[in-house]
PDB file of C-alpha atoms in Angstrom:
ATOM      1  CA  ALA G  36      -1.732   2.874  -6.132  1.00  0.00           C
ATOM      2  CA  LEU G  37      -3.983   5.292  -7.991  1.00  0.00           C
ATOM      3  CA  GLN G  38      -6.698   2.281  -8.237  1.00  0.00           C
ATOM      4  CA  LEU G  39      -7.028   2.275  -4.619  1.00  0.00           C
ATOM      5  CA  MET G  40      -7.089   5.705  -4.087  1.00  0.00           C
ATOM      6  CA  THR G  41      -9.727   6.515  -6.956  1.00  0.00           C
ATOM      7  CA  GLY G  42     -11.519   3.129  -6.447  1.00  0.00           C
ATOM      8  CA  THR G  43     -11.924   4.322  -2.236  1.00  0.00           C
ATOM      9  CA  THR G  44     -13.153   8.061  -3.225  1.00  0.00           C
ATOM     10  CA  ALA G  45     -15.449   6.802  -5.578  1.00  0.00           C
ATOM     11  CA  ALA G  46     -16.744   4.524  -2.959  1.00  0.00           C
ATOM     12  CA  TYR G  47     -16.512   6.398   0.359  1.00  0.00           C
ATOM     13  CA  LEU G  48     -17.538  10.165  -1.577  1.00  0.00           C
ATOM     14  CA  ALA G  49     -21.486  11.797  -0.700  1.00  0.00           C
ATOM     15  CA  ALA G  50     -23.609  10.679  -3.922  1.00  0.00           C
ATOM     16  CA  ASP G  51     -23.410  13.931  -5.764  1.00  0.00           C
ATOM     17  CA  ALA G  52     -19.248  14.661  -4.996  1.00  0.00           C
ATOM     18  CA  ALA G  53     -18.773  10.306  -7.126  1.00  0.00           C
ATOM     19  CA  ALA G  54     -21.299  11.456  -9.585  1.00  0.00           C
ATOM     20  CA  ASP G  55     -19.445  15.230 -10.368  1.00  0.00           C
ATOM     21  CA  LEU G  56     -15.871  13.383 -10.332  1.00  0.00           C
ATOM     22  CA  PHE G  57     -17.206  10.117 -11.596  1.00  0.00           C
ATOM     23  CA  PRO G  58     -20.280  11.305 -14.087  1.00  0.00           C
ATOM     24  CA  ASP G  59     -21.815   8.072 -15.582  1.00  0.00           C
ATOM     25  CA  VAL G  60     -21.427   8.768 -19.338  1.00  0.00           C
ATOM     26  CA  PRO G  61     -20.174   7.223 -22.661  1.00  0.00           C
ATOM     27  CA  ASN G  62     -16.724   7.428 -23.387  1.00  0.00           C
ATOM     28  CA  GLY G  63     -16.788  10.030 -20.376  1.00  0.00           C
ATOM     29  CA  LYS G  64     -13.483  10.527 -18.203  1.00  0.00           C
ATOM     30  CA  TYR G  65     -13.243  10.028 -14.771  1.00  0.00           C
ATOM     31  CA  ALA G  66     -11.239  11.607 -11.953  1.00  0.00           C
ATOM     32  CA  LEU G  67      -8.083   9.515 -10.956  1.00  0.00           C
ATOM     33  CA  LEU G  68      -6.790  10.566  -7.322  1.00  0.00           C
ATOM     34  CA  SER G  69      -3.172  10.361  -6.123  1.00  0.00           C
ATOM     35  CA  GLY G  70      -1.737  11.193  -2.781  1.00  0.00           C
ATOM     36  CA  HIS G  71      -1.130  10.529   1.186  1.00  0.00           C
ATOM     37  CA  GLY G  72      -2.994   9.239   3.322  1.00  0.00           C
ATOM     38  CA  THR G  73      -0.747   8.939   6.990  1.00  0.00           C
ATOM     39  CA  ARG G  74       0.173  12.542   7.470  1.00  0.00           C
ATOM     40  CA  PRO G  75      -2.667  14.632   8.175  1.00  0.00           C
ATOM     41  CA  GLY G  76      -2.996  17.585   7.124  1.00  0.00           C
ATOM     42  CA  ARG G  77      -4.985  20.830   8.977  1.00  0.00           C
ATOM     43  CA  ALA G  78      -8.737  21.586   8.227  1.00  0.00           C
ATOM     44  CA  VAL G  79     -10.193  24.566  10.172  1.00  0.00           C
ATOM     45  CA  PRO G  80     -13.677  24.392   9.532  1.00  0.00           C
ATOM     46  CA  ALA G  81     -15.900  26.802   7.246  1.00  0.00           C
ATOM     47  CA  GLU G  82     -19.397  26.825   6.184  1.00  0.00           C
ATOM     48  CA  GLY G  83     -20.032  24.671   4.025  1.00  0.00           C
ATOM     49  CA  GLY G  84     -16.464  23.013   4.686  1.00  0.00           C
ATOM     50  CA  TYR G  85     -12.973  23.363   5.430  1.00  0.00           C
ATOM     51  CA  ARG G  86      -9.923  25.382   4.807  1.00  0.00           C
ATOM     52  CA  VAL G  87      -6.856  23.016   4.713  1.00  0.00           C
ATOM     53  CA  SER G  88      -2.982  23.522   4.546  1.00  0.00           C
ATOM     54  CA  GLY G  89      -0.451  20.718   5.118  1.00  0.00           C
ATOM     55  CA  GLN G  90       2.757  18.992   3.873  1.00  0.00           C
ATOM     56  CA  TRP G  91       2.182  15.170   2.349  1.00  0.00           C
ATOM     57  CA  GLN G  92       4.560  12.930   1.249  1.00  0.00           C
ATOM     58  CA  PHE G  93       4.786  10.062  -1.018  1.00  0.00           C
ATOM     59  CA  ALA G  94       2.272  10.616  -3.782  1.00  0.00           C
ATOM     60  CA  SER G  95       2.506   7.420  -5.772  1.00  0.00           C
ATOM     61  CA  GLY G  96       1.099   7.535  -9.271  1.00  0.00           C
ATOM     62  CA  MET G  97       0.631  11.191  -9.284  1.00  0.00           C
ATOM     63  CA  ALA G  98       2.137  12.158 -12.340  1.00  0.00           C
ATOM     64  CA  HIS G  99      -0.639  10.643 -13.811  1.00  0.00           C
ATOM     65  CA  ALA G 100      -3.336  11.645 -11.520  1.00  0.00           C
ATOM     66  CA  THR G 101      -5.980  14.229 -11.764  1.00  0.00           C
ATOM     67  CA  HIS G 102      -7.008  15.246  -8.068  1.00  0.00           C
ATOM     68  CA  ILE G 103      -4.984  15.421  -5.261  1.00  0.00           C
ATOM     69  CA  HIS G 104      -6.538  12.888  -2.357  1.00  0.00           C
ATOM     70  CA  SER G 105      -5.233  13.299   1.507  1.00  0.00           C
ATOM     71  CA  ALA G 106      -5.822  13.190   4.767  1.00  0.00           C
ATOM     72  CA  ILE G 107      -6.377  16.297   7.290  1.00  0.00           C
ATOM     73  CA  GLN G 108      -7.067  16.581  11.034  1.00  0.00           C
ATOM     74  CA  VAL G 109     -10.159  19.248  11.848  1.00  0.00           C
ATOM     75  CA  GLU G 110      -9.136  21.622  14.202  1.00  0.00           C
ATOM     76  CA  ASP G 111     -10.729  21.398  17.672  1.00  0.00           C
ATOM     77  CA  THR G 112     -12.671  17.972  16.957  1.00  0.00           C
ATOM     78  CA  GLY G 113     -10.183  15.589  15.590  1.00  0.00           C
ATOM     79  CA  GLU G 114     -11.948  13.545  13.226  1.00  0.00           C
ATOM     80  CA  LEU G 115      -9.612  12.267  10.763  1.00  0.00           C
ATOM     81  CA  ARG G 116     -11.435  12.474   7.031  1.00  0.00           C
ATOM     82  CA  VAL G 117     -10.104  12.294   3.257  1.00  0.00           C
ATOM     83  CA  LEU G 118     -10.928  14.448   0.708  1.00  0.00           C
ATOM     84  CA  ALA G 119     -10.514  14.662  -2.687  1.00  0.00           C
ATOM     85  CA  MET G 120      -9.601  17.861  -4.547  1.00  0.00           C
ATOM     86  CA  PRO G 121      -7.991  19.134  -8.265  1.00  0.00           C
ATOM     87  CA  LYS G 122      -4.706  18.419  -8.638  1.00  0.00           C
ATOM     88  CA  SER G 123      -4.249  22.525  -9.095  1.00  0.00           C
ATOM     89  CA  GLN G 124      -4.948  23.916  -5.643  1.00  0.00           C
ATOM     90  CA  VAL G 125      -1.696  22.394  -4.454  1.00  0.00           C
ATOM     91  CA  THR G 126       2.015  22.376  -5.512  1.00  0.00           C
ATOM     92  CA  LEU G 127       4.073  19.604  -6.178  1.00  0.00           C
ATOM     93  CA  ASP G 128       7.319  19.362  -4.427  1.00  0.00           C
ATOM     94  CA  GLY G 129       8.890  16.680  -7.439  1.00  0.00           C
ATOM     95  CA  ASN G 130      11.872  15.261  -4.712  1.00  0.00           C
ATOM     96  CA  TRP G 131      10.923  11.413  -5.411  1.00  0.00           C
ATOM     97  CA  ASP G 132      15.417  10.810  -5.614  1.00  0.00           C
ATOM     98  CA  VAL G 133      15.539   7.307  -4.445  1.00  0.00           C
ATOM     99  CA  LEU G 134      17.372   3.754  -5.290  1.00  0.00           C
ATOM    100  CA  GLY G 135      13.973   2.160  -5.583  1.00  0.00           C
ATOM    101  CA  LEU G 136      10.656   2.717  -7.293  1.00  0.00           C
ATOM    102  CA  ARG G 137      11.620   5.262  -9.448  1.00  0.00           C
ATOM    103  CA  ALA G 138       8.839   4.693 -12.023  1.00  0.00           C
ATOM    104  CA  THR G 139       5.875   5.785  -8.762  1.00  0.00           C
ATOM    105  CA  HIS G 140       6.683   8.945  -9.114  1.00  0.00           C
ATOM    106  CA  SER G 141       5.933   9.203  -5.279  1.00  0.00           C
ATOM    107  CA  ILE G 142       6.466  12.674  -4.938  1.00  0.00           C
ATOM    108  CA  ASP G 143       5.787  15.714  -2.083  1.00  0.00           C
ATOM    109  CA  TYR G 144       3.351  17.988  -2.361  1.00  0.00           C
ATOM    110  CA  HIS G 145       1.581  21.031   0.020  1.00  0.00           C
ATOM    111  CA  CYS G 146      -0.805  23.300   0.362  1.00  0.00           C
ATOM    112  CA  THR G 147      -1.958  26.530   1.890  1.00  0.00           C
ATOM    113  CA  ASP G 148      -5.800  27.609   3.497  1.00  0.00           C
ATOM    114  CA  VAL G 149      -7.302  25.839   0.727  1.00  0.00           C
ATOM    115  CA  TYR G 150     -11.360  25.224   0.733  1.00  0.00           C
ATOM    116  CA  VAL G 151     -12.445  22.064   0.037  1.00  0.00           C
ATOM    117  CA  PRO G 152     -16.835  21.730   0.372  1.00  0.00           C
ATOM    118  CA  HIS G 153     -18.081  19.297   3.058  1.00  0.00           C
ATOM    119  CA  GLU G 154     -19.067  16.608   0.181  1.00  0.00           C
ATOM    120  CA  TYR G 155     -15.744  15.875  -1.029  1.00  0.00           C
ATOM    121  CA  THR G 156     -14.614  14.062   1.726  1.00  0.00           C
ATOM    122  CA  TYR G 157     -14.923  11.075   3.838  1.00  0.00           C
ATOM    123  CA  ASP G 158     -15.033  10.042   6.885  1.00  0.00           C
ATOM    124  CA  ALA G 159     -11.104   8.089   6.856  1.00  0.00           C
ATOM    125  CA  THR G 160     -12.031   5.335   9.243  1.00  0.00           C
ATOM    126  CA  THR G 161     -15.511   4.969   7.384  1.00  0.00           C
ATOM    127  CA  SER G 162     -16.464   0.639   6.631  1.00  0.00           C
ATOM    128  CA  THR G 163     -19.987   1.916   4.638  1.00  0.00           C
ATOM    129  CA  PRO G 164     -18.907   3.134   0.981  1.00  0.00           C
ATOM    130  CA  VAL G 165     -22.089   5.155  -0.494  1.00  0.00           C
ATOM    131  CA  ASN G 166     -21.703   3.402  -4.448  1.00  0.00           C
ATOM    132  CA  GLY G 167     -20.002   0.171  -4.996  1.00  0.00           C
ATOM    133  CA  GLY G 168     -19.901  -3.495  -3.968  1.00  0.00           C
ATOM    134  CA  ALA G 169     -19.055  -5.641  -0.594  1.00  0.00           C
ATOM    135  CA  VAL G 170     -14.793  -5.417  -0.793  1.00  0.00           C
ATOM    136  CA  TYR G 171     -15.403  -1.828   0.452  1.00  0.00           C
ATOM    137  CA  ARG G 172     -16.582  -2.463   3.670  1.00  0.00           C
ATOM    138  CA  ILE G 173     -12.659  -3.637   4.927  1.00  0.00           C
ATOM    139  CA  GLY G 174     -11.862   0.103   4.898  1.00  0.00           C
ATOM    140  CA  LEU G 175      -9.345   1.988   3.507  1.00  0.00           C
ATOM    141  CA  VAL G 176      -6.445   0.905   5.300  1.00  0.00           C
ATOM    142  CA  ASN G 177      -7.540  -2.802   4.502  1.00  0.00           C
ATOM    143  CA  MET G 178      -7.932  -2.259   0.982  1.00  0.00           C
ATOM    144  CA  SER G 179      -4.124  -0.178   0.204  1.00  0.00           C
ATOM    145  CA  ALA G 180      -3.155  -3.650   2.336  1.00  0.00           C
ATOM    146  CA  ILE G 181      -3.841  -5.918  -0.840  1.00  0.00           C
ATOM    147  CA  GLY G 182      -2.514  -3.856  -2.894  1.00  0.00           C
ATOM    148  CA  HIS G 183       1.370  -3.915  -0.833  1.00  0.00           C
ATOM    149  CA  THR G 184       0.656  -7.360  -0.103  1.00  0.00           C
ATOM    150  CA  GLY G 185       0.376  -7.934  -3.871  1.00  0.00           C
ATOM    151  CA  TRP G 186       3.249  -6.033  -4.725  1.00  0.00           C
ATOM    152  CA  ALA G 187       5.415  -7.910  -2.156  1.00  0.00           C
ATOM    153  CA  LEU G 188       4.546 -11.293  -3.635  1.00  0.00           C
ATOM    154  CA  GLY G 189       4.872  -9.940  -7.605  1.00  0.00           C
ATOM    155  CA  VAL G 190       8.592  -8.765  -6.531  1.00  0.00           C
ATOM    156  CA  GLY G 191       9.059 -12.041  -4.854  1.00  0.00           C
ATOM    157  CA  ARG G 192       8.170 -13.949  -7.972  1.00  0.00           C
ATOM    158  CA  ARG G 193      10.024 -11.980 -10.100  1.00  0.00           C
ATOM    159  CA  LEU G 194      13.713 -12.312  -8.621  1.00  0.00           C
ATOM    160  CA  LEU G 195      13.346 -15.892  -8.135  1.00  0.00           C
ATOM    161  CA  ASP G 196      12.301 -16.063 -12.106  1.00  0.00           C
ATOM    162  CA  GLU G 197      15.270 -13.358 -13.609  1.00  0.00           C
ATOM    163  CA  LEU G 198      17.726 -15.744 -11.206  1.00  0.00           C
ATOM    164  CA  LYS G 199      16.457 -19.160 -12.332  1.00  0.00           C
ATOM    165  CA  ARG G 200      17.040 -17.367 -15.750  1.00  0.00           C
ATOM    166  CA  VAL G 201      20.416 -16.169 -14.694  1.00  0.00           C
ATOM    167  CA  ALA G 202      21.429 -19.960 -13.431  1.00  0.00           C
ATOM    168  CA  ALA G 203      20.621 -21.890 -17.160  1.00  0.00           C
ATOM    169  CA  ALA G 204      22.973 -19.264 -18.674  1.00  0.00           C
ATOM    170  CA  ARG G 205      25.833 -19.581 -16.052  1.00  0.00           C
ATOM    171  CA  THR G 206      25.303 -23.726 -15.728  1.00  0.00           C
ATOM    172  CA  GLY G 207      28.130 -25.775 -17.248  1.00  0.00           C
ATOM    173  CA  SER G 208      30.143 -22.434 -17.088  1.00  0.00           C
ATOM    174  CA  ARG G 209      34.286 -23.047 -15.365  1.00  0.00           C
ATOM    175  CA  GLY G 210      33.865 -22.955 -11.093  1.00  0.00           C
ATOM    176  CA  ALA G 211      29.802 -21.764 -12.221  1.00  0.00           C
ATOM    177  CA  ALA G 212      28.375 -21.376  -8.606  1.00  0.00           C
ATOM    178  CA  VAL G 213      24.921 -21.964  -9.651  1.00  0.00           C
ATOM    179  CA  ASP G 214      26.503 -25.649 -10.071  1.00  0.00           C
ATOM    180  CA  THR G 215      26.915 -26.048  -6.507  1.00  0.00           C
ATOM    181  CA  SER G 216      24.518 -28.456  -4.055  1.00  0.00           C
ATOM    182  CA  GLN G 217      24.073 -25.605  -1.784  1.00  0.00           C
ATOM    183  CA  PHE G 218      22.958 -22.636  -4.640  1.00  0.00           C
ATOM    184  CA  HIS G 219      19.938 -25.464  -6.117  1.00  0.00           C
ATOM    185  CA  ALA G 220      19.218 -25.894  -1.773  1.00  0.00           C
ATOM    186  CA  GLU G 221      18.947 -22.041  -1.160  1.00  0.00           C
ATOM    187  CA  TYR G 222      16.913 -21.744  -4.107  1.00  0.00           C
ATOM    188  CA  ALA G 223      14.892 -24.401  -2.572  1.00  0.00           C
ATOM    189  CA  THR G 224      13.955 -22.293   0.868  1.00  0.00           C
ATOM    190  CA  ALA G 225      13.513 -19.128  -1.460  1.00  0.00           C
ATOM    191  CA  GLU G 226      10.901 -20.436  -2.749  1.00  0.00           C
ATOM    192  CA  ALA G 227       9.158 -22.522  -0.289  1.00  0.00           C
ATOM    193  CA  GLY G 228       9.587 -19.640   1.671  1.00  0.00           C
ATOM    194  CA  LEU G 229       7.628 -17.141  -0.799  1.00  0.00           C
ATOM    195  CA  ARG G 230       4.866 -20.461  -1.976  1.00  0.00           C
ATOM    196  CA  ALA G 231       4.678 -19.990   2.012  1.00  0.00           C
ATOM    197  CA  ALA G 232       3.683 -17.125   1.924  1.00  0.00           C
ATOM    198  CA  ARG G 233       0.993 -16.781  -1.334  1.00  0.00           C
ATOM    199  CA  ALA G 234      -0.692 -19.301   0.490  1.00  0.00           C
ATOM    200  CA  TRP G 235      -1.173 -17.932   3.706  1.00  0.00           C
ATOM    201  CA  VAL G 236      -2.542 -14.707   2.295  1.00  0.00           C
ATOM    202  CA  ASN G 237      -4.729 -16.322   0.231  1.00  0.00           C
ATOM    203  CA  ASP G 238      -6.455 -18.259   3.300  1.00  0.00           C
ATOM    204  CA  VAL G 239      -6.159 -14.530   4.873  1.00  0.00           C
ATOM    205  CA  TRP G 240      -7.865 -13.057   2.302  1.00  0.00           C
ATOM    206  CA  GLN G 241      -9.985 -16.168   1.676  1.00  0.00           C
ATOM    207  CA  ASP G 242     -11.731 -16.055   4.883  1.00  0.00           C
ATOM    208  CA  VAL G 243     -12.250 -11.890   4.808  1.00  0.00           C
ATOM    209  CA  GLU G 244     -13.954 -12.452   1.699  1.00  0.00           C
ATOM    210  CA  LYS G 245     -16.435 -15.653   3.302  1.00  0.00           C
ATOM    211  CA  THR G 246     -17.510 -12.319   6.399  1.00  0.00           C
ATOM    212  CA  LEU G 247     -18.035  -9.810   3.909  1.00  0.00           C
ATOM    213  CA  ASP G 248     -19.959 -12.650   1.966  1.00  0.00           C
ATOM    214  CA  ARG G 249     -22.499 -13.052   5.301  1.00  0.00           C
ATOM    215  CA  GLY G 250     -22.211  -9.289   5.611  1.00  0.00           C
ATOM    216  CA  GLU G 251     -20.619  -8.826   8.426  1.00  0.00           C
ATOM    217  CA  LEU G 252     -17.129  -6.788   9.086  1.00  0.00           C
ATOM    218  CA  PRO G 253     -14.038  -7.881   9.749  1.00  0.00           C
ATOM    219  CA  SER G 254     -12.673  -9.079  13.414  1.00  0.00           C
ATOM    220  CA  THR G 255     -10.228  -7.413  14.850  1.00  0.00           C
ATOM    221  CA  GLU G 256      -8.384 -10.568  14.173  1.00  0.00           C
ATOM    222  CA  GLN G 257      -9.078 -10.591  10.557  1.00  0.00           C
ATOM    223  CA  ASP G 258      -7.653  -7.066  10.917  1.00  0.00           C
ATOM    224  CA  THR G 259      -4.602  -7.995  13.156  1.00  0.00           C
ATOM    225  CA  LEU G 260      -4.165 -10.972  10.365  1.00  0.00           C
ATOM    226  CA  ILE G 261      -4.196  -8.659   7.824  1.00  0.00           C
ATOM    227  CA  ARG G 262      -1.391  -6.376   8.937  1.00  0.00           C
ATOM    228  CA  LEU G 263       0.625  -9.425  10.625  1.00  0.00           C
ATOM    229  CA  VAL G 264       0.240 -11.471   7.243  1.00  0.00           C
ATOM    230  CA  LEU G 265       1.677  -7.712   5.121  1.00  0.00           C
ATOM    231  CA  ASN G 266       4.545  -7.356   7.482  1.00  0.00           C
ATOM    232  CA  HIS G 267       5.724 -11.375   7.322  1.00  0.00           C
ATOM    233  CA  THR G 268       5.317 -11.527   3.206  1.00  0.00           C
ATOM    234  CA  THR G 269       7.529  -8.530   3.239  1.00  0.00           C
ATOM    235  CA  SER G 270       9.740 -10.219   5.596  1.00  0.00           C
ATOM    236  CA  THR G 271       9.870 -13.122   3.301  1.00  0.00           C
ATOM    237  CA  VAL G 272      10.093 -11.188  -0.097  1.00  0.00           C
ATOM    238  CA  CYS G 273      13.070  -9.476   2.219  1.00  0.00           C
ATOM    239  CA  GLU G 274      14.655 -13.058   2.426  1.00  0.00           C
ATOM    240  CA  VAL G 275      13.758 -14.499  -0.614  1.00  0.00           C
ATOM    241  CA  GLY G 276      15.886 -10.792  -2.208  1.00  0.00           C
ATOM    242  CA  ARG G 277      18.930 -11.733  -0.133  1.00  0.00           C
ATOM    243  CA  THR G 278      19.382 -15.011  -1.461  1.00  0.00           C
ATOM    244  CA  VAL G 279      19.349 -13.441  -5.312  1.00  0.00           C
ATOM    245  CA  HIS G 280      21.911 -10.799  -4.182  1.00  0.00           C
ATOM    246  CA  ARG G 281      23.679 -13.836  -2.788  1.00  0.00           C
ATOM    247  CA  TRP G 282      23.793 -15.937  -6.153  1.00  0.00           C
ATOM    248  CA  ALA G 283      22.765 -13.587  -9.018  1.00  0.00           C
ATOM    249  CA  GLY G 284      26.823 -12.381  -9.143  1.00  0.00           C
ATOM    250  CA  SER G 285      26.499  -9.424 -11.549  1.00  0.00           C
ATOM    251  CA  ALA G 286      23.300  -9.543 -12.816  1.00  0.00           C
ATOM    252  CA  ALA G 287      22.682  -8.196  -8.770  1.00  0.00           C
ATOM    253  CA  ILE G 288      24.656  -5.797  -9.485  1.00  0.00           C
ATOM    254  CA  ARG G 289      24.692  -4.148 -13.176  1.00  0.00           C
ATOM    255  CA  ARG G 290      21.246  -2.259 -14.854  1.00  0.00           C
ATOM    256  CA  GLY G 291      19.157  -5.387 -15.973  1.00  0.00           C
ATOM    257  CA  PRO G 292      15.938  -6.845 -13.907  1.00  0.00           C
ATOM    258  CA  VAL G 293      17.412  -8.103 -10.639  1.00  0.00           C
ATOM    259  CA  ASP G 294      19.292  -4.820  -9.869  1.00  0.00           C
ATOM    260  CA  ARG G 295      16.214  -3.086 -10.904  1.00  0.00           C
ATOM    261  CA  PHE G 296      13.369  -5.362  -8.657  1.00  0.00           C
ATOM    262  CA  LEU G 297      16.296  -4.903  -5.340  1.00  0.00           C
ATOM    263  CA  ARG G 298      16.063  -1.942  -5.685  1.00  0.00           C
ATOM    264  CA  ASP G 299      12.644  -1.657  -5.466  1.00  0.00           C
ATOM    265  CA  LEU G 300      12.557  -4.518  -2.627  1.00  0.00           C
ATOM    266  CA  GLY G 301      14.628  -2.420  -0.948  1.00  0.00           C
ATOM    267  CA  THR G 302      12.589   0.467  -0.612  1.00  0.00           C
ATOM    268  CA  GLY G 303       8.746  -0.489  -0.596  1.00  0.00           C
ATOM    269  CA  ALA G 304      10.352  -2.770   2.036  1.00  0.00           C
ATOM    270  CA  GLN G 305      10.299   0.190   3.913  1.00  0.00           C
ATOM    271  CA  HIS G 306       7.292   1.373   3.491  1.00  0.00           C
ATOM    272  CA  ILE G 307       4.628   2.231   6.959  1.00  0.00           C
ATOM    273  CA  THR G 308       1.987  -0.919   7.130  1.00  0.00           C
ATOM    274  CA  SER G 309       5.223  -2.790   6.905  1.00  0.00           C
ATOM    275  CA  SER G 310       7.029  -1.203  10.041  1.00  0.00           C
ATOM    276  CA  PRO G 311       8.230  -2.672  13.245  1.00  0.00           C
ATOM    277  CA  VAL G 312       5.742  -1.158  15.262  1.00  0.00           C
ATOM    278  CA  VAL G 313       2.741  -2.695  13.541  1.00  0.00           C
ATOM    279  CA  LEU G 314       4.670  -6.106  13.883  1.00  0.00           C
ATOM    280  CA  GLN G 315       4.176  -5.283  17.444  1.00  0.00           C
ATOM    281  CA  ASN G 316       0.718  -4.042  17.786  1.00  0.00           C
ATOM    282  CA  CYS G 317      -0.140  -7.362  16.001  1.00  0.00           C
ATOM    283  CA  GLY G 318       1.412  -9.506  19.242  1.00  0.00           C
ATOM    284  CA  LYS G 319       0.256  -7.373  21.361  1.00  0.00           C
ATOM    285  CA  TRP G 320      -3.261  -8.353  19.943  1.00  0.00           C
ATOM    286  CA  LEU G 321      -2.613 -11.693  19.346  1.00  0.00           C
ATOM    287  CA  SER G 322      -1.001 -12.344  22.622  1.00  0.00           C
ATOM    288  CA  GLY G 323      -3.474 -11.467  24.990  1.00  0.00           C
ATOM    289  CA  ALA G 324      -2.123  -7.795  25.669  1.00  0.00           C
ATOM    290  CA  ARG G 325      -4.492  -5.982  24.462  1.00  0.00           C
ATOM    291  CA  PRO G 326      -7.938  -8.187  24.330  1.00  0.00           C
ATOM    292  CA  ASP G 327     -10.188  -5.521  24.126  1.00  0.00           C
ATOM    293  CA  ALA G 328      -7.768  -3.196  22.004  1.00  0.00           C
ATOM    294  CA  ARG G 329      -9.291  -2.007  18.333  1.00  0.00           C
ATOM    295  CA  TRP G 330      -7.227  -1.320  14.977  1.00  0.00           C
ATOM    296  CA  SER G 331      -7.530   2.493  14.324  1.00  0.00           C
ATOM    297  CA  PHE G 332      -5.576   2.807  10.948  1.00  0.00           C
ATOM    298  CA  LEU G 333      -1.944   1.009  12.464  1.00  0.00           C
ATOM    299  CA  ASP G 334      -2.844   1.836  15.997  1.00  0.00           C
ATOM    300  CA  LEU G 335      -4.740  -0.429  18.501  1.00  0.00           C
ATOM    301  CA  THR G 336      -6.869   1.434  19.863  1.00  0.00           C
TER     302      THR G 336
END
């Protein structure tokens, strides 16, 4: 999360602001950003910038951050922008009391009437980086999809590896469920599902990389598949999690890796990028119901 918000801020901010936050000096310390981008705050235009107020949620990595990354909506014009400002200018609500992903410290935060210079904001939908390479032409939401997709694949892989360790420890004991043909069949099915999802992820992103290498922007179909492959991968890993929970026995309920990753999966799968509404929008475009629509964040417009 910190890499996503720090990297995109460095890529999209105006040159002077980027140079201030990310000084190019030996052993220099640069800004680390955390925040939230799907619920915009209110930005009232002021001389040279905006007066910003708002309340944001799920600021993953906030404990490590020096600066805040937040979506804002400009009053009157409705323009969506993203700001970067010192963490000291917001109030941290510290309310991350959750079942899983506890270590992300994804707390809520708010501010009231804080001045932010215009050059420390950027167009939330931009696909034209000021700094950085071709990958930043995919835009903020697609950059986020890389992280969420990789997270889902990693959790699925770890859960199956942990179940394999549980099975090895229990095989040969009296009445061991892991010695049954049903366990072997379900493990194989889960392995196949995860590997198939990973193969499709690679296929979708290799196609996007080829487009970027040609100096082009992703098409609406590619934008759709980026969102769909994330949704599909998350759903597939949820099925993997159900298989692991069914066969891991006490390892799934006592403190340990299986328990922790099942809780992390249950929490992470609730992320808005994998929501049913995004899946519905993917279907609208792919089925031809909205052939002229384009993606704006997670909505078809």
